mmCIF file of C-alpha atoms in Angstrom:
data_model
loop_
_atom_site.group_PDB
_atom_site.id
_atom_site.type_symbol
_atom_site.label_atom_id
_atom_site.label_comp_id
_atom_site.label_asym_id
_atom_site.label_seq_id
_atom_site.Cartn_x
_atom_site.Cartn_y
_atom_site.Cartn_z
ATOM 1 C CA MET Z 1 -193.977 25.122 -43.559
ATOM 2 C CA ARG Z 2 -197.234 23.834 -44.192
ATOM 3 C CA ILE Z 3 -195.784 20.744 -45.735
ATOM 4 C CA THR Z 4 -193.829 20.317 -42.862
ATOM 5 C CA ILE Z 5 -196.492 20.919 -39.993
ATOM 6 C CA ALA Z 6 -198.597 18.138 -41.574
ATOM 7 C CA THR Z 7 -195.999 15.764 -41.899
ATOM 8 C CA PHE Z 8 -194.453 16.123 -38.692
ATOM 9 C CA LEU Z 9 -198.502 15.547 -36.927
ATOM 10 C CA SER Z 10 -198.838 12.651 -39.002
ATOM 11 C CA GLY Z 11 -195.568 10.561 -37.884
ATOM 12 C CA LEU Z 12 -196.262 12.129 -34.312
ATOM 13 C CA ILE Z 13 -199.533 10.414 -34.359
ATOM 14 C CA ALA Z 14 -198.984 7.365 -36.909
ATOM 15 C CA PHE Z 15 -195.764 6.099 -35.123
ATOM 16 C CA PRO Z 16 -197.718 5.729 -31.574
ATOM 17 C CA ILE Z 17 -200.737 3.951 -33.707
ATOM 18 C CA ALA Z 18 -198.477 1.780 -35.546
ATOM 19 C CA LEU Z 19 -196.979 0.413 -32.182
ATOM 20 C CA LEU Z 20 -200.336 -0.065 -30.846
ATOM 21 C CA VAL Z 21 -201.787 -2.112 -34.266
ATOM 22 C CA TYR Z 22 -198.384 -3.763 -34.629
ATOM 23 C CA ASN Z 23 -197.870 -5.128 -30.489
ATOM 24 C CA SER Z 24 -202.040 -5.357 -29.928
ATOM 25 C CA LYS Z 25 -204.182 -7.755 -31.606
ATOM 26 C CA ILE Z 26 -207.434 -5.886 -30.732
ATOM 27 C CA ALA Z 27 -206.161 -2.660 -31.689
ATOM 28 C CA ASN Z 28 -205.228 -4.512 -35.522
ATOM 29 C CA ASP Z 29 -208.093 -5.524 -35.457
ATOM 30 C CA ILE Z 30 -210.258 -2.368 -34.861
ATOM 31 C CA ILE Z 31 -207.683 0.219 -36.508
ATOM 32 C CA SER Z 32 -206.491 -1.665 -39.380
ATOM 33 C CA PRO Z 33 -209.443 -1.887 -41.467
ATOM 34 C CA VAL Z 34 -210.579 1.585 -41.682
ATOM 35 C CA ILE Z 35 -206.432 3.047 -42.481
ATOM 36 C CA SER Z 36 -206.711 0.532 -44.991
ATOM 37 C CA ILE Z 37 -210.321 1.609 -46.994
ATOM 38 C CA MET Z 38 -209.197 5.472 -46.227
ATOM 39 C CA ARG Z 39 -205.624 4.107 -48.482
ATOM 40 C CA TYR Z 40 -208.176 3.815 -51.392
ATOM 41 C CA ILE Z 41 -210.443 6.872 -51.141
ATOM 42 C CA PRO Z 42 -208.659 9.732 -52.899
ATOM 43 C CA VAL Z 43 -207.298 12.450 -50.494
ATOM 44 C CA THR Z 44 -208.929 15.017 -52.490
ATOM 45 C CA ALA Z 45 -212.394 13.800 -51.949
ATOM 46 C CA PHE Z 46 -211.958 15.074 -48.169
ATOM 47 C CA TYR Z 47 -211.619 18.403 -49.239
ATOM 48 C CA PRO Z 48 -214.915 20.210 -49.783
ATOM 49 C CA LEU Z 49 -215.663 18.241 -46.116
ATOM 50 C CA LEU Z 50 -212.707 20.312 -44.457
ATOM 51 C CA ILE Z 51 -213.636 23.477 -45.855
ATOM 52 C CA MET Z 52 -216.863 23.030 -44.318
ATOM 53 C CA TRP Z 53 -215.869 22.059 -41.091
ATOM 54 C CA PHE Z 54 -212.153 24.102 -40.489
ATOM 55 C CA GLY Z 55 -213.028 26.754 -43.228
ATOM 56 C CA ILE Z 56 -210.423 27.940 -46.059
ATOM 57 C CA ASP Z 57 -207.896 29.121 -43.600
ATOM 58 C CA GLU Z 58 -204.561 27.521 -42.850
ATOM 59 C CA LEU Z 59 -205.940 24.840 -40.350
ATOM 60 C CA MET Z 60 -207.987 23.541 -43.527
ATOM 61 C CA LYS Z 61 -204.817 23.018 -45.519
ATOM 62 C CA ILE Z 62 -202.484 21.531 -43.097
ATOM 63 C CA ILE Z 63 -205.230 19.581 -41.839
ATOM 64 C CA PHE Z 64 -205.776 18.413 -45.573
ATOM 65 C CA LEU Z 65 -201.748 17.220 -46.113
ATOM 66 C CA PHE Z 66 -202.139 15.620 -42.249
ATOM 67 C CA ILE Z 67 -204.872 13.431 -44.334
ATOM 68 C CA ALA Z 68 -202.886 12.676 -47.342
ATOM 69 C CA THR Z 69 -199.817 11.597 -45.655
ATOM 70 C CA PHE Z 70 -201.307 9.968 -42.344
ATOM 71 C CA VAL Z 71 -203.011 7.192 -44.223
ATOM 72 C CA TYR Z 72 -199.727 6.043 -46.582
ATOM 73 C CA MET Z 73 -197.203 6.654 -43.339
ATOM 74 C CA MET Z 74 -199.238 4.174 -40.639
ATOM 75 C CA PRO Z 75 -198.927 1.461 -42.407
ATOM 76 C CA SER Z 76 -195.627 2.633 -43.873
ATOM 77 C CA VAL Z 77 -194.142 1.757 -40.223
ATOM 78 C CA ILE Z 78 -196.153 -1.325 -39.642
ATOM 79 C CA LEU Z 79 -194.340 -2.698 -42.396
ATOM 80 C CA CYS Z 80 -191.285 -1.556 -41.003
ATOM 81 C CA LEU Z 81 -191.613 -3.196 -37.528
ATOM 82 C CA ASP Z 82 -192.436 -6.278 -39.778
ATOM 83 C CA GLU Z 83 -188.508 -5.939 -40.871
ATOM 84 C CA ILE Z 84 -187.517 -6.284 -37.664
ATOM 85 C CA ASN Z 85 -185.018 -9.227 -37.494
ATOM 86 C CA SER Z 86 -187.484 -11.805 -35.415
ATOM 87 C CA ASP Z 87 -184.216 -13.321 -33.766
ATOM 88 C CA LEU Z 88 -183.795 -9.692 -32.080
ATOM 89 C CA ILE Z 89 -187.012 -9.784 -30.481
ATOM 90 C CA ASP Z 90 -186.451 -13.709 -29.112
ATOM 91 C CA THR Z 91 -182.919 -12.644 -27.993
ATOM 92 C CA GLY Z 92 -184.949 -9.850 -26.041
ATOM 93 C CA LEU Z 93 -187.224 -12.084 -25.019
ATOM 94 C CA THR Z 94 -184.906 -14.451 -23.761
ATOM 95 C CA ILE Z 95 -182.961 -12.515 -21.535
ATOM 96 C CA GLY Z 96 -186.489 -11.838 -19.514
ATOM 97 C CA MET Z 97 -187.397 -8.363 -21.236
ATOM 98 C CA ASN Z 98 -191.115 -7.639 -20.866
ATOM 99 C CA LYS Z 99 -193.843 -6.432 -23.841
ATOM 100 C CA LEU Z 100 -192.707 -2.533 -22.974
ATOM 101 C CA GLN Z 101 -189.130 -3.284 -22.895
ATOM 102 C CA ILE Z 102 -189.357 -5.273 -25.896
ATOM 103 C CA ILE Z 103 -190.806 -2.299 -27.703
ATOM 104 C CA MET Z 104 -188.558 0.697 -26.246
ATOM 105 C CA ARG Z 105 -185.241 -1.292 -26.604
ATOM 106 C CA VAL Z 106 -185.834 -3.330 -29.501
ATOM 107 C CA GLN Z 107 -188.410 -2.486 -31.925
ATOM 108 C CA ILE Z 108 -187.648 1.583 -31.783
ATOM 109 C CA PRO Z 109 -184.265 1.233 -32.253
ATOM 110 C CA ALA Z 110 -184.495 -1.015 -34.568
ATOM 111 C CA ILE Z 111 -186.671 0.489 -36.858
ATOM 112 C CA LEU Z 112 -185.581 4.109 -36.447
ATOM 113 C CA PRO Z 113 -183.360 4.445 -39.894
ATOM 114 C CA SER Z 114 -186.091 2.803 -41.844
ATOM 115 C CA LEU Z 115 -188.772 4.957 -40.303
ATOM 116 C CA MET Z 116 -186.539 8.721 -41.291
ATOM 117 C CA SER Z 117 -187.011 6.986 -44.599
ATOM 118 C CA THR Z 118 -190.328 6.669 -44.539
ATOM 119 C CA PHE Z 119 -190.655 10.178 -43.089
ATOM 120 C CA ILE Z 120 -188.520 11.825 -46.097
ATOM 121 C CA MET Z 121 -191.036 9.703 -48.721
ATOM 122 C CA MET Z 122 -194.421 11.119 -46.783
ATOM 123 C CA TYR Z 123 -192.708 14.412 -46.679
ATOM 124 C CA GLY Z 124 -192.402 13.954 -50.248
ATOM 125 C CA ILE Z 125 -196.398 12.757 -50.805
ATOM 126 C CA GLY Z 126 -197.058 16.269 -49.340
ATOM 127 C CA TRP Z 127 -195.197 17.993 -52.199
ATOM 128 C CA THR Z 128 -197.585 16.197 -54.599
ATOM 129 C CA TYR Z 129 -200.563 18.078 -52.839
ATOM 130 C CA ILE Z 130 -199.224 21.247 -51.967
ATOM 131 C CA ALA Z 131 -200.804 22.567 -55.319
ATOM 132 C CA VAL Z 132 -204.448 21.164 -54.748
ATOM 133 C CA THR Z 133 -203.901 22.633 -50.868
ATOM 134 C CA GLU Z 134 -202.814 25.977 -52.121
ATOM 135 C CA THR Z 135 -205.849 26.812 -54.761
ATOM 136 C CA ILE Z 136 -208.483 27.856 -52.023
ATOM 137 C CA ASN Z 137 -207.745 31.229 -50.618
ATOM 138 C CA ALA Z 138 -203.692 30.974 -50.356
ATOM 139 C CA LYS Z 139 -201.782 34.237 -50.479
ATOM 140 C CA TYR Z 140 -198.528 32.584 -51.139
ATOM 141 C CA GLY Z 141 -197.178 29.398 -51.970
ATOM 142 C CA LEU Z 142 -196.132 27.733 -54.940
ATOM 143 C CA GLY Z 143 -199.707 26.060 -55.601
ATOM 144 C CA PHE Z 144 -200.791 29.651 -55.321
ATOM 145 C CA ILE Z 145 -198.851 30.466 -58.170
ATOM 146 C CA ILE Z 146 -199.717 28.076 -60.313
ATOM 147 C CA GLN Z 147 -203.333 28.665 -59.569
ATOM 148 C CA GLN Z 148 -203.253 32.001 -60.465
ATOM 149 C CA SER Z 149 -200.786 32.267 -62.750
ATOM 150 C CA SER Z 150 -202.705 29.352 -65.130
ATOM 151 C CA SER Z 151 -205.888 31.880 -64.742
ATOM 152 C CA ARG Z 152 -204.023 34.054 -66.289
ATOM 153 C CA GLY Z 153 -202.509 32.116 -68.954
ATOM 154 C CA ARG Z 154 -199.014 32.924 -67.878
ATOM 155 C CA THR Z 155 -197.967 29.673 -68.476
ATOM 156 C CA ASP Z 156 -194.083 30.211 -67.915
ATOM 157 C CA LEU Z 157 -195.058 30.998 -64.279
ATOM 158 C CA VAL Z 158 -196.676 27.406 -63.862
ATOM 159 C CA PHE Z 159 -194.046 25.731 -65.332
ATOM 160 C CA MET Z 160 -191.646 27.558 -63.155
ATOM 161 C CA ALA Z 161 -193.543 26.938 -60.237
ATOM 162 C CA ILE Z 162 -193.397 23.129 -61.386
ATOM 163 C CA ILE Z 163 -189.414 23.113 -61.603
ATOM 164 C CA MET Z 164 -189.283 24.714 -58.619
ATOM 165 C CA ILE Z 165 -191.205 22.282 -56.592
ATOM 166 C CA MET Z 166 -188.763 19.335 -58.397
ATOM 167 C CA ILE Z 167 -185.837 21.212 -57.794
ATOM 168 C CA ILE Z 168 -187.107 21.609 -53.973
ATOM 169 C CA SER Z 169 -188.092 18.146 -53.627
ATOM 170 C CA VAL Z 170 -185.022 16.663 -55.088
ATOM 171 C CA LEU Z 171 -182.908 18.901 -52.882
ATOM 172 C CA PHE Z 172 -184.556 17.828 -49.862
ATOM 173 C CA ASP Z 173 -184.439 13.978 -50.760
ATOM 174 C CA ASN Z 174 -180.679 13.934 -51.553
ATOM 175 C CA LEU Z 175 -179.829 16.092 -48.089
ATOM 176 C CA THR Z 176 -182.035 14.223 -45.724
ATOM 177 C CA LYS Z 177 -180.947 10.504 -46.835
ATOM 178 C CA LYS Z 178 -177.094 11.615 -46.939
ATOM 179 C CA LEU Z 179 -178.180 12.734 -43.064
ATOM 180 C CA VAL Z 180 -180.095 9.344 -42.394
ATOM 181 C CA LYS Z 181 -176.706 7.299 -43.597
ATOM 182 C CA ARG Z 182 -174.471 9.699 -41.423
ATOM 183 C CA ILE Z 183 -176.592 9.378 -38.332
ATOM 184 C CA PHE Z 184 -177.359 5.736 -38.497
ATOM 185 C CA LYS Z 185 -173.913 4.626 -40.090
ATOM 186 C CA TRP Z 186 -174.497 1.413 -38.352
ATOM 187 C CA ARG Z 187 -177.600 0.648 -40.843
ATOM 188 C CA TYR Z 188 -175.226 1.682 -43.937
ATOM 189 C CA LEU Z 189 -172.035 -0.240 -43.448
ATOM 190 C CA ASN Z 190 -171.860 -2.450 -45.923
ATOM 191 C CA ASP Z 191 -173.057 0.672 -48.401
ATOM 192 C CA CYS Z 192 -170.292 2.432 -47.307
ATOM 193 C CA THR Z 193 -167.771 -0.304 -48.264
ATOM 194 C CA GLU Z 194 -168.707 -0.609 -51.484
#
């Protein structure tokens, strides 16, 4: 639940900002350097600050996971936009589309498959930070099990929790990749024929 909420929030905020940065030089000059710097700051460095600002409840855990995924998601969305075939945009301009129409009718539909794959990857990043998130004031969760079990010397439960994270991650990854290929058949047509 924590990972899902944080990743969805990250996507909802990163997507429009990435579109703005990609299509506006002013926004690119202001926002891109900040995001680039944040990618090099360890996300765990924000943990003490978030505890001071938001306490030790669920909100802090979700904000921490949001930061962990957002700093990677926004640049990834911009990379998806960079991959758009320039012929598509040129065709839109040729038939008289304005900037907003290019964004809505060309850019967004063209990046949806890559965007879904990016979301899946960010969801995976959320899983890598869940153990950190659930070390403080958690009453449930796999990170909580790892923390409690390690402090009690129960290495069997620690390994079981790690294995559960791996199983959930693999299942989620495989199921969502199949779903993306089914939804966006036109993008993966060559893969199906091989």
